[in-house]
Short mmCIF file of C-alpha atoms in Angstrom, two decimals:
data_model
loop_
_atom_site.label_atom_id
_atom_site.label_comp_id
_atom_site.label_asym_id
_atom_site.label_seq_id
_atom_site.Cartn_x
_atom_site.Cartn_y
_atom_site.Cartn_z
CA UNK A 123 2.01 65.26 -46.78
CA UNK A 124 3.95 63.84 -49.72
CA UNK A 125 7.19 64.80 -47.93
CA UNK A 126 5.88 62.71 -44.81
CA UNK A 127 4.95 59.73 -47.00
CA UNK A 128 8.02 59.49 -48.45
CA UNK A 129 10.17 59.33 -44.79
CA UNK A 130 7.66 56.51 -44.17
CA UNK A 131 8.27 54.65 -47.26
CA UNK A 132 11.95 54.93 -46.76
CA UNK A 133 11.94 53.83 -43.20
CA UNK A 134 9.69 50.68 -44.00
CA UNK A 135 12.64 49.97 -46.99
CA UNK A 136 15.11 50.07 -44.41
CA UNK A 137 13.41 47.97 -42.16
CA UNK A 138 13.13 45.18 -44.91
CA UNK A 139 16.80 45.67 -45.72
CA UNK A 140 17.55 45.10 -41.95
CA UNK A 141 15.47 42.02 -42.10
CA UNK A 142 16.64 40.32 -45.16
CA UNK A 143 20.11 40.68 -43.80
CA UNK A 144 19.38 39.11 -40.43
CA UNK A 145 17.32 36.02 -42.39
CA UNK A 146 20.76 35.71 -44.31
CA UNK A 147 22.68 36.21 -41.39
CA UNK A 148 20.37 33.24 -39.84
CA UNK A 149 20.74 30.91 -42.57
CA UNK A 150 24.62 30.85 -43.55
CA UNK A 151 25.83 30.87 -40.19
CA UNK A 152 26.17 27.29 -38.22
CA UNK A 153 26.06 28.79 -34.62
CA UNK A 154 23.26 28.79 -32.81
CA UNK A 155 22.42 30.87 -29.35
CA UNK A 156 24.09 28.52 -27.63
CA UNK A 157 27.32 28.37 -29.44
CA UNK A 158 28.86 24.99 -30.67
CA UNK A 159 26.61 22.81 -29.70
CA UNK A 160 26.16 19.03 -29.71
CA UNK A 161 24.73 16.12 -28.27
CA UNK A 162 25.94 14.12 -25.83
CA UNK A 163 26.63 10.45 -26.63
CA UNK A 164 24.30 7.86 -25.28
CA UNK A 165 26.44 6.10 -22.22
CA UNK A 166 25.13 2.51 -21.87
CA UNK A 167 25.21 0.84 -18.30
CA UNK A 168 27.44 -2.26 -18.13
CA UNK A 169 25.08 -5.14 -16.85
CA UNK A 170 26.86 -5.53 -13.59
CA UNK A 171 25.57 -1.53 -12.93
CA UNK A 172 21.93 -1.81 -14.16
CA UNK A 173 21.49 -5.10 -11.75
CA UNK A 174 23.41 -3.16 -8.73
CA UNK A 175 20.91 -0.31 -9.56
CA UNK A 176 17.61 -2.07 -9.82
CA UNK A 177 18.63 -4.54 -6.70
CA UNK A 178 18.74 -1.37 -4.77
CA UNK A 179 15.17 -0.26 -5.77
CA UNK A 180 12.45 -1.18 -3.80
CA UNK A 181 9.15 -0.17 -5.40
CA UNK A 182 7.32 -1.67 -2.36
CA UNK A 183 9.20 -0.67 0.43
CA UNK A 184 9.79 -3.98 1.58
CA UNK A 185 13.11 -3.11 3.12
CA UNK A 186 11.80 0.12 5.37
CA UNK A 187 13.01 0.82 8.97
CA UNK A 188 11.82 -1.20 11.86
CA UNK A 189 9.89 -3.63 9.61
CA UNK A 190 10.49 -7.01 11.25
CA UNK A 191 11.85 -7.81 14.76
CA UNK A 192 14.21 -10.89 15.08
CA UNK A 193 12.20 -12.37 18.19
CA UNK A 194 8.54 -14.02 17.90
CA UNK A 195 7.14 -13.35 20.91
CA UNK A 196 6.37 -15.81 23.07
CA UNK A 197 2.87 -13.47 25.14
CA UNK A 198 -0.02 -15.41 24.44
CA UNK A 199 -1.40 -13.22 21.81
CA UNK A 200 -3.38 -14.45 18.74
CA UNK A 201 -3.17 -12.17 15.44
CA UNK A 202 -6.61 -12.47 13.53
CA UNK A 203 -6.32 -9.76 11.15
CA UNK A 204 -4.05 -6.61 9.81
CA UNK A 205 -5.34 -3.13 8.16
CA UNK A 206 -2.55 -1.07 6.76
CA UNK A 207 -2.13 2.88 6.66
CA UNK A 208 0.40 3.15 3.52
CA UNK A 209 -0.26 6.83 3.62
CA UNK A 210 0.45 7.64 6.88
CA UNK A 211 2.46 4.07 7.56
CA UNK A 212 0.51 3.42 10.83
CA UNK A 213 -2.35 1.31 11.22
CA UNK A 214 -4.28 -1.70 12.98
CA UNK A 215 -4.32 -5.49 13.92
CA UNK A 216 -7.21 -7.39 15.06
CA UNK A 217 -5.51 -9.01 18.07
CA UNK A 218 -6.75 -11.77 20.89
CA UNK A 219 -5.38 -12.40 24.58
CA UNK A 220 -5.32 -15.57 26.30
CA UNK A 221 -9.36 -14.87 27.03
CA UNK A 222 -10.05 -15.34 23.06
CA UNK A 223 -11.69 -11.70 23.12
CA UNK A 224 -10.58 -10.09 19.65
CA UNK A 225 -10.14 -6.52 20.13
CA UNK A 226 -8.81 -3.67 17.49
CA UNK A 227 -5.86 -1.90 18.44
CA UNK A 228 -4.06 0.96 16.39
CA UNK A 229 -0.77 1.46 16.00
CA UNK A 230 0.82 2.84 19.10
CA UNK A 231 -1.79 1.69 21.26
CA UNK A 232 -1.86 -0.46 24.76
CA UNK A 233 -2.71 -4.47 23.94
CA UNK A 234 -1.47 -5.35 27.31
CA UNK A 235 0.24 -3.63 30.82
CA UNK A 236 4.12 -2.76 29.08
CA UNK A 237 2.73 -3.75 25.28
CA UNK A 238 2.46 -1.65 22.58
CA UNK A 239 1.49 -2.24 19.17
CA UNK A 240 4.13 -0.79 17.44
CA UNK A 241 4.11 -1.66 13.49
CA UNK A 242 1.99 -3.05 11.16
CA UNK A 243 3.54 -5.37 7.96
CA UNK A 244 1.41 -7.02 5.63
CA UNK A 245 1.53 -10.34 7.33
CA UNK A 246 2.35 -9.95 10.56
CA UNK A 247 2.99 -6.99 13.51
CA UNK A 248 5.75 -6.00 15.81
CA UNK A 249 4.72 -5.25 19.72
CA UNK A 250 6.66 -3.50 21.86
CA UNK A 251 7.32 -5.13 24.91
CA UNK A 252 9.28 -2.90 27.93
CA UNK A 253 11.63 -1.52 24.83
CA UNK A 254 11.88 -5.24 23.15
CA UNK A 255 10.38 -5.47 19.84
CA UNK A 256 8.89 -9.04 19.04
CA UNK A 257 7.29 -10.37 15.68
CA UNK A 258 3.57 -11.65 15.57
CA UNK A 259 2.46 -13.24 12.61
CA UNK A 260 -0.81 -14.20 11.28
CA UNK A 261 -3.05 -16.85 12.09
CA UNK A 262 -2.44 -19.20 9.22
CA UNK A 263 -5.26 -21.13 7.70
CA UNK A 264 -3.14 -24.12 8.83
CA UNK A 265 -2.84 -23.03 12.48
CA UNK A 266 0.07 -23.08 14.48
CA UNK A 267 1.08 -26.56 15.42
CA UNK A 268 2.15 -25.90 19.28
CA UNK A 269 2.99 -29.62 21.57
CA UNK A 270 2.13 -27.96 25.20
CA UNK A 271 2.49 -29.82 28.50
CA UNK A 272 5.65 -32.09 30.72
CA UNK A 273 7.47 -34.81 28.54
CA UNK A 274 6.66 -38.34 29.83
CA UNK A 275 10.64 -38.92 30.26
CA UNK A 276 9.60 -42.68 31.32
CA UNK A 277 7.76 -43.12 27.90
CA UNK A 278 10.99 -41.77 25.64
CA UNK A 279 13.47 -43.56 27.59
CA UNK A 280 11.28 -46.97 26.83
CA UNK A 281 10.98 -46.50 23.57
CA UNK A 282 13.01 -43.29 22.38
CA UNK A 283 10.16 -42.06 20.15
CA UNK A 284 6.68 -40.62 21.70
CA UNK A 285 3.11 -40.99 20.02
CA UNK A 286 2.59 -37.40 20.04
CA UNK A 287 -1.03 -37.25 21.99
CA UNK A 288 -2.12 -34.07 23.07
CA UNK A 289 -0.83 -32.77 26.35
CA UNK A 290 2.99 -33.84 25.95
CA UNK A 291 5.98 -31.96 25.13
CA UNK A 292 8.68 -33.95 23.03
CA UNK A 293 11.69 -33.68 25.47
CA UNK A 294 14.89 -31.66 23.74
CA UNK A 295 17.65 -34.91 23.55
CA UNK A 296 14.20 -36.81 22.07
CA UNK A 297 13.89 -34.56 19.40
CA UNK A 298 16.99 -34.03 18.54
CA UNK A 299 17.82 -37.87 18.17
CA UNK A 300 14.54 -38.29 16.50
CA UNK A 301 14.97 -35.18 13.43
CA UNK A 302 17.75 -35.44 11.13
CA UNK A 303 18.85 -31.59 9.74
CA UNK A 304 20.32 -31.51 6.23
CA UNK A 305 20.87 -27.99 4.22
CA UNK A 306 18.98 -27.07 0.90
CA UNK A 307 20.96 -24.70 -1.72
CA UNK A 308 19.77 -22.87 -4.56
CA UNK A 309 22.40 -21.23 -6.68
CA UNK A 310 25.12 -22.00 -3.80
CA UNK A 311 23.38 -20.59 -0.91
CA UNK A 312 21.54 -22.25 1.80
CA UNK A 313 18.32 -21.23 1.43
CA UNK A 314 16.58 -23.54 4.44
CA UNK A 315 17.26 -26.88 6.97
CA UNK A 316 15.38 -30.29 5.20
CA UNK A 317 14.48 -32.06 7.74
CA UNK A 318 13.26 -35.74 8.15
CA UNK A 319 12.33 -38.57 10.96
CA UNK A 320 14.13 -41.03 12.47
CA UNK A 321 13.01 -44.18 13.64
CA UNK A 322 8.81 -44.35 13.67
CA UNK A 323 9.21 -41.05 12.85
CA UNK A 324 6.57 -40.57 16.32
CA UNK A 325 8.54 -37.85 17.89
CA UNK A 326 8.98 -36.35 14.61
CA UNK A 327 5.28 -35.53 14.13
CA UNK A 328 4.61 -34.77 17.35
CA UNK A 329 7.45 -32.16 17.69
CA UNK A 330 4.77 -30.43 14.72
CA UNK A 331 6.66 -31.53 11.29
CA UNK A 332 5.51 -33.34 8.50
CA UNK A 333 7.46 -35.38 5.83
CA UNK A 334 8.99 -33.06 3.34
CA UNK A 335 9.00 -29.54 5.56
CA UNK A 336 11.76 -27.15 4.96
CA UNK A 337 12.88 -24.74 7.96
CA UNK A 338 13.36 -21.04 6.38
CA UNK A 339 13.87 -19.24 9.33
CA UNK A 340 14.08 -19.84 13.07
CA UNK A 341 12.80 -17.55 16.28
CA UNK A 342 12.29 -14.79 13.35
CA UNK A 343 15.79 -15.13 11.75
CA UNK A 344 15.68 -16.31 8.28
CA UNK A 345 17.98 -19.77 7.21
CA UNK A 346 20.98 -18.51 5.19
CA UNK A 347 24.23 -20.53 6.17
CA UNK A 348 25.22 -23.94 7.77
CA UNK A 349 25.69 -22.35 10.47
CA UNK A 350 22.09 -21.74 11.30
CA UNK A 351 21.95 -25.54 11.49
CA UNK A 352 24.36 -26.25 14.29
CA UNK A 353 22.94 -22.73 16.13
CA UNK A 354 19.50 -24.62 15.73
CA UNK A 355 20.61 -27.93 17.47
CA UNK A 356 22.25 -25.92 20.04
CA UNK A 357 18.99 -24.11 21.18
CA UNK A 358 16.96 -27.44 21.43
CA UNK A 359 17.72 -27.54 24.93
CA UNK A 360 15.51 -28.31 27.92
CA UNK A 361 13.09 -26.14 28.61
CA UNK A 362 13.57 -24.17 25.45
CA UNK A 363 10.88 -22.62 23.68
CA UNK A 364 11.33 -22.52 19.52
CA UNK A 365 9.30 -20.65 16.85
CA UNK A 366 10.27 -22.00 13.28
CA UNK A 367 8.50 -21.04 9.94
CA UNK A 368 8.26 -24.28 7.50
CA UNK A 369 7.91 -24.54 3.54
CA UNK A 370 4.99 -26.93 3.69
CA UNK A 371 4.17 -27.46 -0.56
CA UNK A 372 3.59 -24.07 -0.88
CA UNK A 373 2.47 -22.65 2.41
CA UNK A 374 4.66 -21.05 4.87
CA UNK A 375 3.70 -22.66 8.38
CA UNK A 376 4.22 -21.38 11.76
CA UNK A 377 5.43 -23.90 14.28
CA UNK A 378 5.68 -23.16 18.00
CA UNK A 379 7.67 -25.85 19.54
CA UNK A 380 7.95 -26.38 23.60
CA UNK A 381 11.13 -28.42 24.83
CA UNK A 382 10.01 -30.08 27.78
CA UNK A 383 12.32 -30.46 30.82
CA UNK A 384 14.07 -33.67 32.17
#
C-alpha cells in the first residue's frame, strides 16, 4: 500500500506541474484562440447614406403592392366604413349601391355583376371592375360636393357665371373662365393647384370649391409638377366627369365634379 500511495502522490505532483505551466503559458502569451485578433473600427455613415437608408424604410407599409389605383371610380358606390386584416392583409368595407342599402363585403368578394372588392387601405378601397382597378374613398364628414344635372347654357351665356342651385352642372368653358389655377411649392416642388374665382365667383362655388382650396391630386393622381395644371385644364371638357381631392384648412375633401354638355 505505501508503494501505491506514493505512484498517486507523484502523479497528482505531475499534474500540478502540468497545470502551473499551462496558467504560465496562459498569462505571458498575447494570442488568444483566435490568433491576432482585433476589433474592427467603427465605420460612420455619411449623412447622405443614413437619409437614403431610412427614406427607403417603411415601418408602415405604406408603399406595398397594389395599394392605390390611379382612377376613382365613377359606379355609384358609397364607402361608409373600412376594417383591416394587417395579419393576413385582406379585409372588409362597409359599402352602399345606388339603393342606399349598406352591405359588408370582404375582400375578394362580389359588390356588383363584374365588381370585386379587391383591397382594403386605411382610408379608402380599390374595386375591381372587368380587370380595371378604381379607388373609393371614404365618406368624409364633409361629404362629397357633386353639381349633378344639364348646364342652363342660356343662363352662362347671359351672364357668364351661374348661381349654383341644385340640379345644374357648371358647363366646362364656364368653369374654366370662371377658376383661375396657380401652383403652390414647398421646398421647390409643386406640391398642389391654388385655385380662386373669377368674377362673382358664382360658378366657382357651384363647380364645389371654396375660397382658399388647394387641389393635391386629380382623378386619383397626386399634384407634383406644372404640368398637372395644364393636363387639368385640358380634361375640363364637355361632358367630362372630374374627381379632385382639396386641402380645405386641414381636411382633405373629395370633390366630384360633372362637366355638363353644350
Amino acid at each position: 500500500m505505501p508503494g501505491l500511495y506514493s505512484v498517486l502522490l507523484g502523479l497528482l505532483a505531475v499534474f500540478l506541474v502540468v497545470q502551473a505551466i499551462r496558467l504560465i503559458w496562459v498569462v505571458v502569451t498575447p494570442l488568444g484562440p483566435m490568433g491576432d485578433w482585433q476589433a474592427r473600427e467603427v465605420q460612420v455613415l455619411s449623412s447622405q447614406s443614413r437619409l437614403a437608408l431610412f427614406s427607403s424604410f417603411d415601418p408602415f407599409y405604406r408603399t406595398g403592392p397594389a395599394a392605390t389605383a390611379n382612377v376613382v371610380t365613377s359606379l355609384q358606390l358609397t364607402l361608409y366604413g373600412i376594417r383591416m386584416n394587417e395579419g393576413s392583409g385582406l379585409g372588409s368595407a362597409i359599402l352602399a349601391g345606388p339603393d342606399g342599402v349598406q352591405e359588408s363585403y370582404a375582400v375578394g368578394e362580389e359588390i356588383m355583376s363584374g365588381v370585386k372588392l379587391d383591397v382594403v387601405n386605411f382610408d379608402h378601397v380599390v374595386i375591381d371592375r372587368g380587370g380595371t382597378k378604381e379607388s373609393l374613398y371614404l365618406d368624409q364628414s364633409v361629404p362629397a360636393e357633386t353639381v349633378g344635372g344639364e348646364f342652363d347654357t342660356d343662363q352662362a351665356a347671359t351672364s357668364g357665371s351661374s348661381s349654383g342651385a341644385a340640379g345644374t352642372t357648371p358647363a366646362a368653358e364656364a368653369i374654366a373662365n370662371a377658376v383661375d389655377l396657380a401652383p403652390r411649392s414647398a421646398d421647390g416642388k409643386v406640391t398642389g393647384i391654388v385655385v380662386s374665382p373669377r368674377g362673382d365667383g358664382a360658378l366657382f362655388r357651384a363647380a364645389g370649391f371654396r375660397d382658399g382650396d388647394i387641389i393635391v391630386s386629380v382623378n386619383g393622381q397626386q399634384v407634383s409638377s406644372t404640368s398637372d395644371i395644364a393636363a387639368l385644364k385640358r380634361r375640363i371638357v364637355p361632358g367630362a366627369r372630374l374627381s379632385v381631392e382639396v386641402e380645405r384648412g386641414a381636411d382633405t375633401v373629395p370633390l366630384a365634379i360633372n362637366m355638363g354638355t353644350q
